[in-house]
């Protein structure tokens, strides 16, 4: 039997397995002669044998420092060559394990290997019908699979079924060699679902991926969910994820694995609504073999127009009067090869709206994607004489500390999807959409934001449906005097912010050390056990009793502090209605707040002040409540939010999640902590003033440029061009 190739890991992966920073791994390499030598890679990026590393860590007491999800990931890499680690059976096991109590799971983890495999067999068989796949290919679990099974049960017990599911799907996508599989961000999925009228009973997603859109529909009351995906691993993942989240008593979940365009798994299904984030730019979508397909009621899509094939597939699966919301690239609205199909969609009244999103709303992050809203025409229904266009690209963001008046608007950038103000994007889109659907003929729109354009005006040679081009035409309606007054106020705010930034930058209360300090540190878990701090977070209803302390409230009158608020430096802007079924801690002054996902730019941590006190703690935010007699709050925030500390306590690749218990804090006397705390407070002030000045500068520049190009402003006559 050929020897199984060893698994290779990087220094960064070693740091996550051991629960230390990358700098610590570098120190181990230099100081310990017995540290494993690189087995491959390059001098600048060496790779190490995972088994040798784990043996070395075990000899020094670091073997169990990884989080349960990281332990599952590592165990899969060690045992994934054969047995359970390389099959879809583990997905079944996640669903089964999630239905057991934490005590049952703890007892299962302690079973002998043979008994554990037998228990896993029974659990998987109990939910075999929930996941699409061929039962004939299923191999029974064996005692040799025990390490993977034990890690999976432990991960479900400690971090929940979704965490284990994410690790398994990530691993199987790697094994399959599939590319281009990305999750639709939860805020965007929720927006697409909210754009559907009412709560449709039956929803289809023909490119369901991980099931984000169907889960959003289920949260809004849909009880029949149908999904299809070309990747079997994504279809299985979607089925399990929906079964984990959707109510079991009154929800039907049906997911199939096949190419929806070539092999429609639901040819007879007419849904109340379709939600879809289809693949983009695919030329081999079946153009030749599907040339005479009955779905092409609005014209045969060109080879380069796979997106318009998905649009018509969605319409074909709608009941008359049903709605569809699709996430599409901007080229779909303007490419010459698609103009005939676009013209028929407009002429027939099937296309109801096109909404432009900011850059960074979803992958691909550098492209400003669009939402197309469609409605299948009803026989004998009213003629549709206009189409709505909304531009949310210049998205309003919350005001930072010290800002007054209306919040400025800035354009999103690639890689900042987590920082977009989804509350305001959704409000802008939904406000325009609801007003338009209530009365299309009398819809007045909003200059520069939303406009209804007549069908006749759209049916030119190109049928260009780009929202920015069509919405900008309404900017000429802005009153010049009102715009001038708005610009004057913005300029005054900017001048004041620049002066504040200068004062913050002038502080120089720090000195160069003789040599870099070598910290003696403790983990947050150790500090919490010793009573130096308390760790809190918002507990979803289904996870109560298994998490850290709650002690909060579902009070809908309090604002909510979100992860985006932390990154943007704003006060609480979240919707309290979304926390009605959850235990959300109430933030107190002096609490330290840390973002739970290390993505995008902006600070990771800050100390709660007057603006945050009394607000509810939002999702993806960890709250550390220090004992003021033992820990200084700003000292704690400064070290918890440090880049190296966050990197050493984080897991994941696409979504980098911070494990709060693994964050490390130097052990210093309280008086010395306070000196560091004052320095960190000054750093925070500098960052906050810089963010505020940047936002106001962007807003002032946007208003000036828009006024000049829109004709409301005129350049001064005495300006010397040479200066």
Short mmCIF file of N, CA, C and O in Angstrom, two decimals, residues 570-693:
data_model
loop_
_atom_site.label_atom_id
_atom_site.label_comp_id
_atom_site.label_asym_id
_atom_site.label_seq_id
_atom_site.Cartn_x
_atom_site.Cartn_y
_atom_site.Cartn_z
N UNK A 570 -18.33 54.90 14.41
CA UNK A 570 -19.60 55.58 14.64
C UNK A 570 -20.23 55.13 15.94
O UNK A 570 -19.79 54.17 16.58
N UNK A 571 -21.31 55.81 16.33
CA UNK A 571 -22.13 55.35 17.42
C UNK A 571 -23.02 54.21 16.98
O UNK A 571 -22.97 53.77 15.83
N UNK A 572 -23.88 53.69 17.86
CA UNK A 572 -24.73 52.54 17.51
C UNK A 572 -25.77 52.92 16.46
O UNK A 572 -26.48 53.91 16.60
N UNK A 573 -25.86 52.11 15.39
CA UNK A 573 -26.81 52.38 14.30
C UNK A 573 -27.68 51.17 13.97
O UNK A 573 -28.52 51.25 13.08
N UNK A 574 -27.48 50.02 14.67
CA UNK A 574 -28.20 48.80 14.33
C UNK A 574 -29.68 48.86 14.69
O UNK A 574 -30.12 49.66 15.52
N UNK A 575 -30.44 48.00 14.03
CA UNK A 575 -31.90 47.94 14.22
C UNK A 575 -32.22 47.05 15.42
O UNK A 575 -31.97 45.85 15.39
N UNK A 576 -32.79 47.59 16.51
CA UNK A 576 -33.08 46.76 17.70
C UNK A 576 -34.15 45.72 17.45
O UNK A 576 -34.21 44.72 18.16
N UNK A 577 -35.00 45.91 16.43
CA UNK A 577 -36.06 44.93 16.17
C UNK A 577 -35.49 43.56 15.81
O UNK A 577 -36.13 42.53 16.01
N UNK A 578 -34.25 43.53 15.28
CA UNK A 578 -33.64 42.27 14.88
C UNK A 578 -33.17 41.45 16.08
O UNK A 578 -32.75 40.31 15.94
N UNK A 579 -33.22 42.02 17.29
CA UNK A 579 -32.74 41.33 18.49
C UNK A 579 -33.88 40.92 19.41
O UNK A 579 -33.65 40.58 20.56
N UNK A 580 -35.10 40.92 18.90
CA UNK A 580 -36.24 40.69 19.79
C UNK A 580 -36.23 39.27 20.37
O UNK A 580 -36.77 39.04 21.43
N UNK A 581 -35.63 38.30 19.67
CA UNK A 581 -35.63 36.93 20.16
C UNK A 581 -34.26 36.50 20.68
O UNK A 581 -33.95 35.32 20.71
N UNK A 582 -33.44 37.47 21.06
CA UNK A 582 -32.09 37.15 21.46
C UNK A 582 -31.76 37.77 22.82
O UNK A 582 -32.42 38.70 23.28
N UNK A 583 -30.73 37.22 23.44
CA UNK A 583 -30.21 37.79 24.67
C UNK A 583 -29.03 38.66 24.30
O UNK A 583 -27.94 38.16 24.02
N UNK A 584 -29.23 39.97 24.28
CA UNK A 584 -28.19 40.90 23.89
C UNK A 584 -27.74 41.69 25.11
O UNK A 584 -28.53 42.41 25.71
N UNK A 585 -26.47 41.58 25.50
CA UNK A 585 -25.99 42.35 26.65
C UNK A 585 -26.12 43.85 26.43
O UNK A 585 -26.02 44.34 25.29
N UNK A 586 -26.33 44.59 27.51
CA UNK A 586 -26.38 46.05 27.46
C UNK A 586 -24.98 46.58 27.73
O UNK A 586 -24.35 46.22 28.73
N UNK A 587 -24.48 47.41 26.85
CA UNK A 587 -23.12 47.93 26.95
C UNK A 587 -23.06 48.97 28.07
O UNK A 587 -23.95 49.82 28.20
N UNK A 588 -21.99 48.91 28.84
CA UNK A 588 -21.75 49.88 29.92
C UNK A 588 -20.48 50.66 29.61
O UNK A 588 -19.59 50.17 28.90
N UNK A 589 -20.40 51.88 30.11
CA UNK A 589 -19.19 52.66 29.94
C UNK A 589 -17.98 51.94 30.50
O UNK A 589 -18.04 51.37 31.59
N UNK A 590 -16.87 51.94 29.76
CA UNK A 590 -15.67 51.23 30.19
C UNK A 590 -15.55 49.83 29.65
O UNK A 590 -14.50 49.19 29.80
N UNK A 591 -16.61 49.30 29.01
CA UNK A 591 -16.50 47.99 28.36
C UNK A 591 -15.57 48.10 27.16
O UNK A 591 -15.50 49.15 26.50
N UNK A 592 -14.87 47.02 26.85
CA UNK A 592 -14.00 46.96 25.68
C UNK A 592 -14.70 46.14 24.61
O UNK A 592 -15.13 45.01 24.86
N UNK A 593 -14.85 46.71 23.42
CA UNK A 593 -15.58 46.09 22.32
C UNK A 593 -14.61 45.70 21.22
O UNK A 593 -13.80 46.52 20.78
N UNK A 594 -14.71 44.45 20.74
CA UNK A 594 -13.79 43.94 19.73
C UNK A 594 -14.60 43.29 18.62
O UNK A 594 -15.50 42.48 18.90
N UNK A 595 -14.31 43.62 17.38
CA UNK A 595 -14.97 42.98 16.24
C UNK A 595 -14.63 41.50 16.19
O UNK A 595 -13.48 41.11 16.39
N UNK A 596 -15.63 40.66 15.90
CA UNK A 596 -15.44 39.21 15.90
C UNK A 596 -14.95 38.68 14.57
O UNK A 596 -14.52 37.53 14.48
N UNK A 597 -14.99 39.49 13.51
CA UNK A 597 -14.50 39.09 12.19
C UNK A 597 -13.43 40.07 11.76
O UNK A 597 -13.68 41.27 11.68
N UNK A 598 -12.24 39.55 11.49
CA UNK A 598 -11.11 40.41 11.13
C UNK A 598 -11.08 40.61 9.63
O UNK A 598 -10.32 39.97 8.90
N UNK A 599 -11.95 41.50 9.13
CA UNK A 599 -12.00 41.77 7.69
C UNK A 599 -12.11 43.26 7.47
O UNK A 599 -12.62 44.00 8.31
N UNK A 600 -11.62 43.70 6.30
CA UNK A 600 -11.71 45.10 5.96
C UNK A 600 -10.75 45.95 6.78
O UNK A 600 -9.88 45.46 7.49
N UNK A 601 -10.92 47.26 6.68
CA UNK A 601 -10.07 48.19 7.39
C UNK A 601 -10.81 48.73 8.61
O UNK A 601 -11.92 48.32 8.91
N UNK A 602 -10.17 49.69 9.30
CA UNK A 602 -10.79 50.26 10.48
C UNK A 602 -10.32 49.57 11.74
O UNK A 602 -9.80 48.46 11.71
N UNK A 603 -10.49 50.23 12.89
CA UNK A 603 -10.02 49.66 14.16
C UNK A 603 -10.78 48.40 14.54
O UNK A 603 -11.96 48.26 14.25
N UNK A 604 -10.08 47.49 15.22
CA UNK A 604 -10.70 46.25 15.67
C UNK A 604 -11.34 46.39 17.05
O UNK A 604 -12.21 45.62 17.41
N UNK A 605 -10.87 47.39 17.84
CA UNK A 605 -11.34 47.48 19.22
C UNK A 605 -11.47 48.94 19.65
O UNK A 605 -10.79 49.82 19.12
N UNK A 606 -12.35 49.17 20.63
CA UNK A 606 -12.42 50.47 21.28
C UNK A 606 -13.12 50.32 22.62
O UNK A 606 -13.78 49.31 22.90
N UNK A 607 -12.99 51.37 23.44
CA UNK A 607 -13.62 51.39 24.76
C UNK A 607 -14.97 52.10 24.64
O UNK A 607 -15.08 53.15 24.00
N UNK A 608 -15.99 51.51 25.23
CA UNK A 608 -17.32 52.11 25.20
C UNK A 608 -17.33 53.39 26.00
O UNK A 608 -16.87 53.43 27.15
N UNK A 609 -17.89 54.44 25.40
CA UNK A 609 -18.03 55.72 26.08
C UNK A 609 -19.49 56.08 26.24
O UNK A 609 -20.38 55.22 26.21
N UNK A 610 -19.76 57.38 26.32
CA UNK A 610 -21.13 57.84 26.55
C UNK A 610 -22.05 57.49 25.39
O UNK A 610 -23.22 57.16 25.58
N UNK A 611 -21.51 57.54 24.14
CA UNK A 611 -22.34 57.26 22.97
C UNK A 611 -22.79 55.81 22.93
O UNK A 611 -23.87 55.49 22.40
N UNK A 612 -21.97 54.89 23.46
CA UNK A 612 -22.29 53.47 23.40
C UNK A 612 -23.01 52.96 24.64
O UNK A 612 -23.70 51.94 24.59
N UNK A 613 -22.83 53.61 25.77
CA UNK A 613 -23.41 53.13 27.03
C UNK A 613 -24.93 53.05 26.92
O UNK A 613 -25.59 53.98 26.47
N UNK A 614 -25.49 51.92 27.31
CA UNK A 614 -26.93 51.70 27.24
C UNK A 614 -27.40 51.05 25.96
O UNK A 614 -28.56 50.64 25.86
N UNK A 615 -26.52 50.94 24.94
CA UNK A 615 -26.89 50.28 23.69
C UNK A 615 -26.79 48.77 23.84
O UNK A 615 -26.14 48.25 24.75
N UNK A 616 -27.46 48.05 22.92
CA UNK A 616 -27.36 46.59 22.90
C UNK A 616 -26.13 46.17 22.10
O UNK A 616 -25.73 46.84 21.15
N UNK A 617 -25.54 45.05 22.49
CA UNK A 617 -24.40 44.51 21.78
C UNK A 617 -24.87 43.78 20.53
O UNK A 617 -25.71 42.88 20.60
N UNK A 618 -24.34 44.15 19.37
CA UNK A 618 -24.76 43.55 18.11
C UNK A 618 -24.03 42.25 17.81
O UNK A 618 -23.15 41.80 18.55
N UNK A 619 -24.42 41.63 16.69
CA UNK A 619 -23.76 40.42 16.23
C UNK A 619 -22.31 40.71 15.87
O UNK A 619 -21.95 41.82 15.51
N UNK A 620 -21.48 39.69 15.95
CA UNK A 620 -20.08 39.76 15.54
C UNK A 620 -19.30 40.83 16.29
O UNK A 620 -18.40 41.46 15.75
N UNK A 621 -19.68 41.05 17.54
CA UNK A 621 -18.93 41.94 18.43
C UNK A 621 -18.76 41.22 19.77
O UNK A 621 -19.73 40.72 20.35
N UNK A 622 -17.50 41.16 20.24
CA UNK A 622 -17.23 40.60 21.57
C UNK A 622 -17.12 41.74 22.57
O UNK A 622 -16.54 42.79 22.27
N UNK A 623 -17.65 41.52 23.77
CA UNK A 623 -17.60 42.53 24.82
C UNK A 623 -16.76 41.99 25.98
O UNK A 623 -17.03 40.91 26.50
N UNK A 624 -15.73 42.76 26.36
CA UNK A 624 -14.87 42.42 27.48
C UNK A 624 -15.12 43.45 28.58
O UNK A 624 -14.89 44.65 28.38
N UNK A 625 -15.57 42.99 29.74
CA UNK A 625 -15.87 43.89 30.84
C UNK A 625 -14.78 43.72 31.91
O UNK A 625 -14.80 42.77 32.70
N UNK A 626 -13.80 44.62 31.96
CA UNK A 626 -12.68 44.44 32.89
C UNK A 626 -13.03 44.86 34.31
O UNK A 626 -13.87 45.74 34.53
N UNK A 627 -12.36 44.24 35.26
CA UNK A 627 -12.42 44.69 36.65
C UNK A 627 -11.50 45.90 36.76
O UNK A 627 -10.28 45.76 36.61
N UNK A 628 -12.03 47.11 37.00
CA UNK A 628 -11.18 48.31 36.97
C UNK A 628 -10.09 48.30 38.03
O UNK A 628 -9.13 49.06 37.91
N UNK A 629 -10.22 47.46 39.05
CA UNK A 629 -9.17 47.39 40.06
C UNK A 629 -7.99 46.54 39.60
O UNK A 629 -6.93 46.53 40.24
N UNK A 630 -8.16 45.84 38.44
CA UNK A 630 -7.10 44.94 37.96
C UNK A 630 -6.68 45.22 36.53
O UNK A 630 -5.56 44.89 36.15
N UNK A 631 -7.58 45.80 35.73
CA UNK A 631 -7.27 46.04 34.31
C UNK A 631 -7.74 47.43 33.90
O UNK A 631 -8.88 47.82 34.19
N UNK A 632 -6.86 48.17 33.21
CA UNK A 632 -7.25 49.45 32.63
C UNK A 632 -7.92 49.20 31.29
O UNK A 632 -7.41 48.44 30.45
N UNK A 633 -9.07 49.84 31.04
CA UNK A 633 -9.87 49.54 29.84
C UNK A 633 -9.12 49.89 28.56
O UNK A 633 -9.10 49.11 27.60
N UNK A 634 -8.51 51.08 28.50
CA UNK A 634 -7.82 51.47 27.26
C UNK A 634 -6.56 50.64 27.03
O UNK A 634 -6.20 50.33 25.89
N UNK A 635 -5.88 50.26 28.11
CA UNK A 635 -4.75 49.33 27.99
C UNK A 635 -5.22 48.01 27.37
O UNK A 635 -4.61 47.48 26.45
N UNK A 636 -6.33 47.50 27.89
CA UNK A 636 -6.88 46.24 27.38
C UNK A 636 -7.28 46.37 25.92
O UNK A 636 -6.94 45.51 25.09
N UNK A 637 -7.97 47.45 25.56
CA UNK A 637 -8.40 47.63 24.17
C UNK A 637 -7.22 47.74 23.22
O UNK A 637 -7.24 47.19 22.11
N UNK A 638 -6.17 48.45 23.65
CA UNK A 638 -5.02 48.62 22.77
C UNK A 638 -4.35 47.32 22.43
O UNK A 638 -4.00 47.06 21.26
N UNK A 639 -4.16 46.45 23.42
CA UNK A 639 -3.48 45.18 23.15
C UNK A 639 -4.42 44.15 22.50
O UNK A 639 -3.98 43.37 21.65
N UNK A 640 -5.70 44.15 22.87
CA UNK A 640 -6.62 43.20 22.23
C UNK A 640 -6.76 43.48 20.75
O UNK A 640 -6.93 42.56 19.94
N UNK A 641 -6.73 44.75 20.34
CA UNK A 641 -6.92 45.10 18.94
C UNK A 641 -5.66 45.13 18.12
O UNK A 641 -5.70 45.47 16.93
N UNK A 642 -4.50 44.77 18.70
CA UNK A 642 -3.24 44.79 17.96
C UNK A 642 -3.25 43.77 16.82
O UNK A 642 -3.80 42.67 16.96
N UNK A 643 -2.63 44.13 15.71
CA UNK A 643 -2.66 43.27 14.51
C UNK A 643 -2.12 41.87 14.79
O UNK A 643 -2.74 40.87 14.39
N UNK A 644 -0.96 41.77 15.46
CA UNK A 644 -0.38 40.45 15.73
C UNK A 644 -1.27 39.63 16.64
O UNK A 644 -1.39 38.41 16.48
N UNK A 645 -1.88 40.29 17.62
CA UNK A 645 -2.75 39.58 18.55
C UNK A 645 -3.98 39.03 17.82
O UNK A 645 -4.37 37.87 18.02
N UNK A 646 -4.59 39.87 16.98
CA UNK A 646 -5.76 39.43 16.21
C UNK A 646 -5.39 38.28 15.29
O UNK A 646 -6.11 37.28 15.17
N UNK A 647 -4.23 38.39 14.61
CA UNK A 647 -3.81 37.33 13.68
C UNK A 647 -3.59 36.01 14.40
O UNK A 647 -3.98 34.94 13.92
N UNK A 648 -3.00 36.06 15.59
CA UNK A 648 -2.73 34.84 16.33
C UNK A 648 -3.96 34.18 16.89
O UNK A 648 -3.95 32.99 17.18
N UNK A 649 -5.04 34.95 17.05
CA UNK A 649 -6.27 34.40 17.64
C UNK A 649 -7.35 34.16 16.60
O UNK A 649 -8.50 33.92 16.95
N UNK A 650 -7.00 34.25 15.31
CA UNK A 650 -8.00 34.14 14.24
C UNK A 650 -7.89 32.83 13.50
O UNK A 650 -6.81 32.23 13.40
N UNK A 651 -9.03 32.38 12.97
CA UNK A 651 -9.09 31.18 12.15
C UNK A 651 -9.91 31.47 10.91
O UNK A 651 -10.71 32.41 10.89
N UNK A 652 -9.72 30.62 9.88
CA UNK A 652 -10.50 30.76 8.66
C UNK A 652 -9.68 31.42 7.57
O UNK A 652 -8.62 32.00 7.81
N UNK A 653 -10.19 31.33 6.33
CA UNK A 653 -9.52 31.94 5.18
C UNK A 653 -10.40 33.00 4.55
O UNK A 653 -10.08 34.17 4.54
N UNK A 654 -11.59 32.59 4.01
CA UNK A 654 -12.49 33.57 3.41
C UNK A 654 -13.08 34.48 4.49
O UNK A 654 -13.09 35.70 4.35
N UNK A 655 -13.58 33.89 5.57
CA UNK A 655 -14.08 34.65 6.72
C UNK A 655 -13.15 34.39 7.89
O UNK A 655 -13.05 33.26 8.37
N UNK A 656 -12.41 35.42 8.32
CA UNK A 656 -11.42 35.27 9.39
C UNK A 656 -12.07 35.63 10.71
O UNK A 656 -12.40 36.79 10.97
N UNK A 657 -12.30 34.61 11.55
CA UNK A 657 -13.03 34.78 12.80
C UNK A 657 -12.08 34.84 13.98
O UNK A 657 -11.16 34.04 14.09
N UNK A 658 -12.31 35.82 14.86
CA UNK A 658 -11.46 36.01 16.03
C UNK A 658 -11.99 35.15 17.18
O UNK A 658 -13.16 35.25 17.55
N UNK A 659 -11.13 34.30 17.73
CA UNK A 659 -11.45 33.52 18.92
C UNK A 659 -11.07 34.36 20.14
O UNK A 659 -9.89 34.53 20.44
N UNK A 660 -12.03 34.93 20.88
CA UNK A 660 -11.70 35.90 21.93
C UNK A 660 -10.87 35.30 23.05
O UNK A 660 -10.04 35.99 23.65
N UNK A 661 -11.09 34.03 23.36
CA UNK A 661 -10.36 33.42 24.47
C UNK A 661 -8.88 33.28 24.22
O UNK A 661 -8.09 33.13 25.16
N UNK A 662 -8.47 33.32 22.94
CA UNK A 662 -7.06 33.14 22.60
C UNK A 662 -6.29 34.45 22.51
O UNK A 662 -5.08 34.45 22.34
N UNK A 663 -6.98 35.59 22.59
CA UNK A 663 -6.28 36.87 22.61
C UNK A 663 -5.42 36.97 23.87
O UNK A 663 -5.78 36.46 24.93
N UNK A 664 -4.28 37.64 23.74
CA UNK A 664 -3.32 37.70 24.84
C UNK A 664 -3.13 39.13 25.34
O UNK A 664 -3.19 40.07 24.55
N UNK A 665 -2.88 39.26 26.63
CA UNK A 665 -2.72 40.57 27.28
C UNK A 665 -1.46 40.54 28.13
O UNK A 665 -1.26 39.59 28.91
N UNK A 666 -0.59 41.55 28.01
CA UNK A 666 0.60 41.59 28.88
C UNK A 666 0.22 41.72 30.35
O UNK A 666 -0.78 42.37 30.70
N UNK A 667 1.01 41.13 31.21
CA UNK A 667 0.79 41.20 32.66
C UNK A 667 1.64 42.33 33.21
O UNK A 667 2.87 42.19 33.37
N UNK A 668 1.00 43.48 33.50
CA UNK A 668 1.69 44.67 33.98
C UNK A 668 0.98 45.22 35.21
O UNK A 668 -0.23 45.04 35.37
N UNK A 669 1.70 45.94 36.08
CA UNK A 669 1.05 46.60 37.21
C UNK A 669 0.02 47.61 36.72
O UNK A 669 0.15 48.17 35.62
N UNK A 670 -1.01 47.87 37.52
CA UNK A 670 -2.11 48.73 37.11
C UNK A 670 -1.62 50.13 36.75
O UNK A 670 -2.11 50.73 35.78
N UNK A 671 -0.68 50.67 37.50
CA UNK A 671 -0.20 52.02 37.22
C UNK A 671 0.47 52.09 35.85
O UNK A 671 0.28 53.04 35.10
N UNK A 672 1.23 51.06 35.50
CA UNK A 672 1.86 51.03 34.18
C UNK A 672 0.81 50.81 33.09
O UNK A 672 0.90 51.37 31.99
N UNK A 673 -0.20 50.00 33.39
CA UNK A 673 -1.31 49.83 32.44
C UNK A 673 -1.95 51.17 32.10
O UNK A 673 -2.27 51.44 30.95
N UNK A 674 -2.13 52.01 33.12
CA UNK A 674 -2.79 53.30 32.89
C UNK A 674 -1.97 54.20 31.99
O UNK A 674 -2.53 54.96 31.19
N UNK A 675 -0.63 54.14 32.11
CA UNK A 675 0.20 54.94 31.20
C UNK A 675 0.02 54.47 29.77
O UNK A 675 -0.12 55.28 28.84
N UNK A 676 0.05 53.15 29.57
CA UNK A 676 -0.20 52.62 28.23
C UNK A 676 -1.62 52.95 27.78
O UNK A 676 -1.86 53.27 26.61
N UNK A 677 -2.57 52.87 28.70
CA UNK A 677 -3.96 53.16 28.35
C UNK A 677 -4.14 54.57 27.84
O UNK A 677 -4.86 54.81 26.86
N UNK A 678 -3.48 55.55 28.47
CA UNK A 678 -3.58 56.94 28.01
C UNK A 678 -2.99 57.08 26.61
O UNK A 678 -3.55 57.79 25.75
N UNK A 679 -1.89 56.39 26.35
CA UNK A 679 -1.29 56.44 25.01
C UNK A 679 -2.24 55.82 23.97
O UNK A 679 -2.42 56.37 22.88
N UNK A 680 -2.85 54.69 24.31
CA UNK A 680 -3.79 54.06 23.38
C UNK A 680 -5.03 54.94 23.15
O UNK A 680 -5.58 54.98 22.06
N UNK A 681 -5.46 55.64 24.21
CA UNK A 681 -6.60 56.54 24.04
C UNK A 681 -6.27 57.66 23.06
O UNK A 681 -7.11 58.04 22.24
N UNK A 682 -5.04 58.17 23.12
CA UNK A 682 -4.61 59.20 22.18
C UNK A 682 -4.55 58.67 20.75
O UNK A 682 -4.90 59.36 19.80
N UNK A 683 -4.11 57.44 20.61
CA UNK A 683 -4.08 56.82 19.27
C UNK A 683 -5.50 56.69 18.72
O UNK A 683 -5.76 56.97 17.54
N UNK A 684 -6.43 56.27 19.59
CA UNK A 684 -7.82 56.16 19.15
C UNK A 684 -8.38 57.52 18.74
O UNK A 684 -9.08 57.63 17.73
N UNK A 685 -8.05 58.56 19.49
CA UNK A 685 -8.52 59.90 19.16
C UNK A 685 -7.98 60.34 17.80
O UNK A 685 -8.72 60.93 16.99
N UNK A 686 -6.70 60.05 17.55
CA UNK A 686 -6.10 60.40 16.25
C UNK A 686 -6.82 59.68 15.11
O UNK A 686 -7.17 60.28 14.09
N UNK A 687 -7.08 58.39 15.30
CA UNK A 687 -7.76 57.62 14.25
C UNK A 687 -9.19 58.13 14.02
O UNK A 687 -9.63 58.27 12.89
N UNK A 688 -9.90 58.42 15.11
CA UNK A 688 -11.28 58.89 14.99
C UNK A 688 -11.34 60.23 14.27
O UNK A 688 -12.21 60.45 13.40
N UNK A 689 -10.42 61.15 14.61
CA UNK A 689 -10.43 62.45 13.95
C UNK A 689 -10.05 62.32 12.48
O UNK A 689 -10.58 63.04 11.62
N UNK A 690 -9.13 61.41 12.16
CA UNK A 690 -8.76 61.19 10.76
C UNK A 690 -9.93 60.63 9.97
O UNK A 690 -10.18 61.04 8.83
N UNK A 691 -10.67 59.68 10.57
CA UNK A 691 -11.84 59.12 9.88
C UNK A 691 -12.89 60.20 9.65
O UNK A 691 -13.48 60.28 8.57
N UNK A 692 -13.12 61.03 10.66
CA UNK A 692 -14.12 62.08 10.53
C UNK A 692 -13.72 63.07 9.43
O UNK A 692 -14.54 63.45 8.59
N UNK A 693 -12.45 63.49 9.41
CA UNK A 693 -12.00 64.43 8.40
C UNK A 693 -12.09 63.82 7.00
O UNK A 693 -12.47 64.50 6.03
#
